[in-house]
């Protein structure tokens, strides 16, 4: 079966294209998703993209990702990054590798954005490269899956 990766976008990312374009660029979410899917296809992995403004829906998506056939998650938790312990617990609770990504460089912005409560539970964090953050996230997810195949005992 073909590998599948879930790309999960958190709150306010549905507004991409018009939301603070100096920070987040001019690509709409639909355009971003098309490019991410095309990138996945070229690497032999199918990619499904979902966005939600609701913490509980993001938790549900993480909890059900494995049973829906996804092998890894590329996750931009938006502002939840900085304070959602519930999302962090969901990332910790599942055995799939989760890669945290951000369009902007969260370390070069306001102080409160420097802290991610998700990052310690994620496989790693990629921040500051716009669309490229997601594409690097896909590559990181594929790398995590490859290394897991080589050492099946590893949890994530
Ligand atoms: C973001 C960074 C967060 O601090 C912010 O709240 C977002 C977007 C990013 O992709 O750069 O909504 O996750």
Short mmCIF file of C-alpha atoms and ligand atoms in Angstrom, two decimals, residues 11 13 19 24 76 78-79 81-82 101-104 106 109 113, ligand 1:
data_model
loop_
_atom_site.label_atom_id
_atom_site.label_comp_id
_atom_site.label_asym_id
_atom_site.label_seq_id
_atom_site.Cartn_x
_atom_site.Cartn_y
_atom_site.Cartn_z
CA UNK A 11 -6.28 27.93 13.61
CA UNK A 13 -4.35 29.15 8.59
CA UNK A 19 -3.68 37.12 6.66
CA UNK A 24 2.81 34.49 5.98
CA UNK A 76 1.29 23.35 12.02
CA UNK A 78 -0.76 27.76 14.72
CA UNK A 79 -1.14 29.69 17.98
CA UNK A 81 1.77 25.75 19.53
CA UNK A 82 2.42 28.12 22.37
CA UNK A 101 6.17 23.09 11.11
CA UNK A 102 5.72 26.86 10.95
CA UNK A 103 5.62 29.20 7.99
CA UNK A 104 7.24 32.05 9.90
CA UNK A 106 8.73 31.78 15.42
CA UNK A 109 9.05 37.22 16.38
CA UNK A 113 6.13 32.60 20.06
C1 LIG B 1 2.48 29.94 12.82
C2 LIG B 1 3.19 30.72 13.94
C3 LIG B 1 2.28 30.91 15.14
O1 LIG B 1 2.94 31.66 16.15
C4 LIG B 1 1.03 31.66 14.74
O2 LIG B 1 0.15 31.77 15.85
C5 LIG B 1 0.34 31.05 13.57
C6 LIG B 1 1.16 30.58 12.45
C7 LIG B 1 3.35 29.85 11.55
O3 LIG B 1 3.06 28.99 10.71
O4 LIG B 1 4.27 30.64 11.35
O5 LIG B 1 -0.88 31.01 13.49
O6 LIG B 1 2.26 28.61 13.28
#
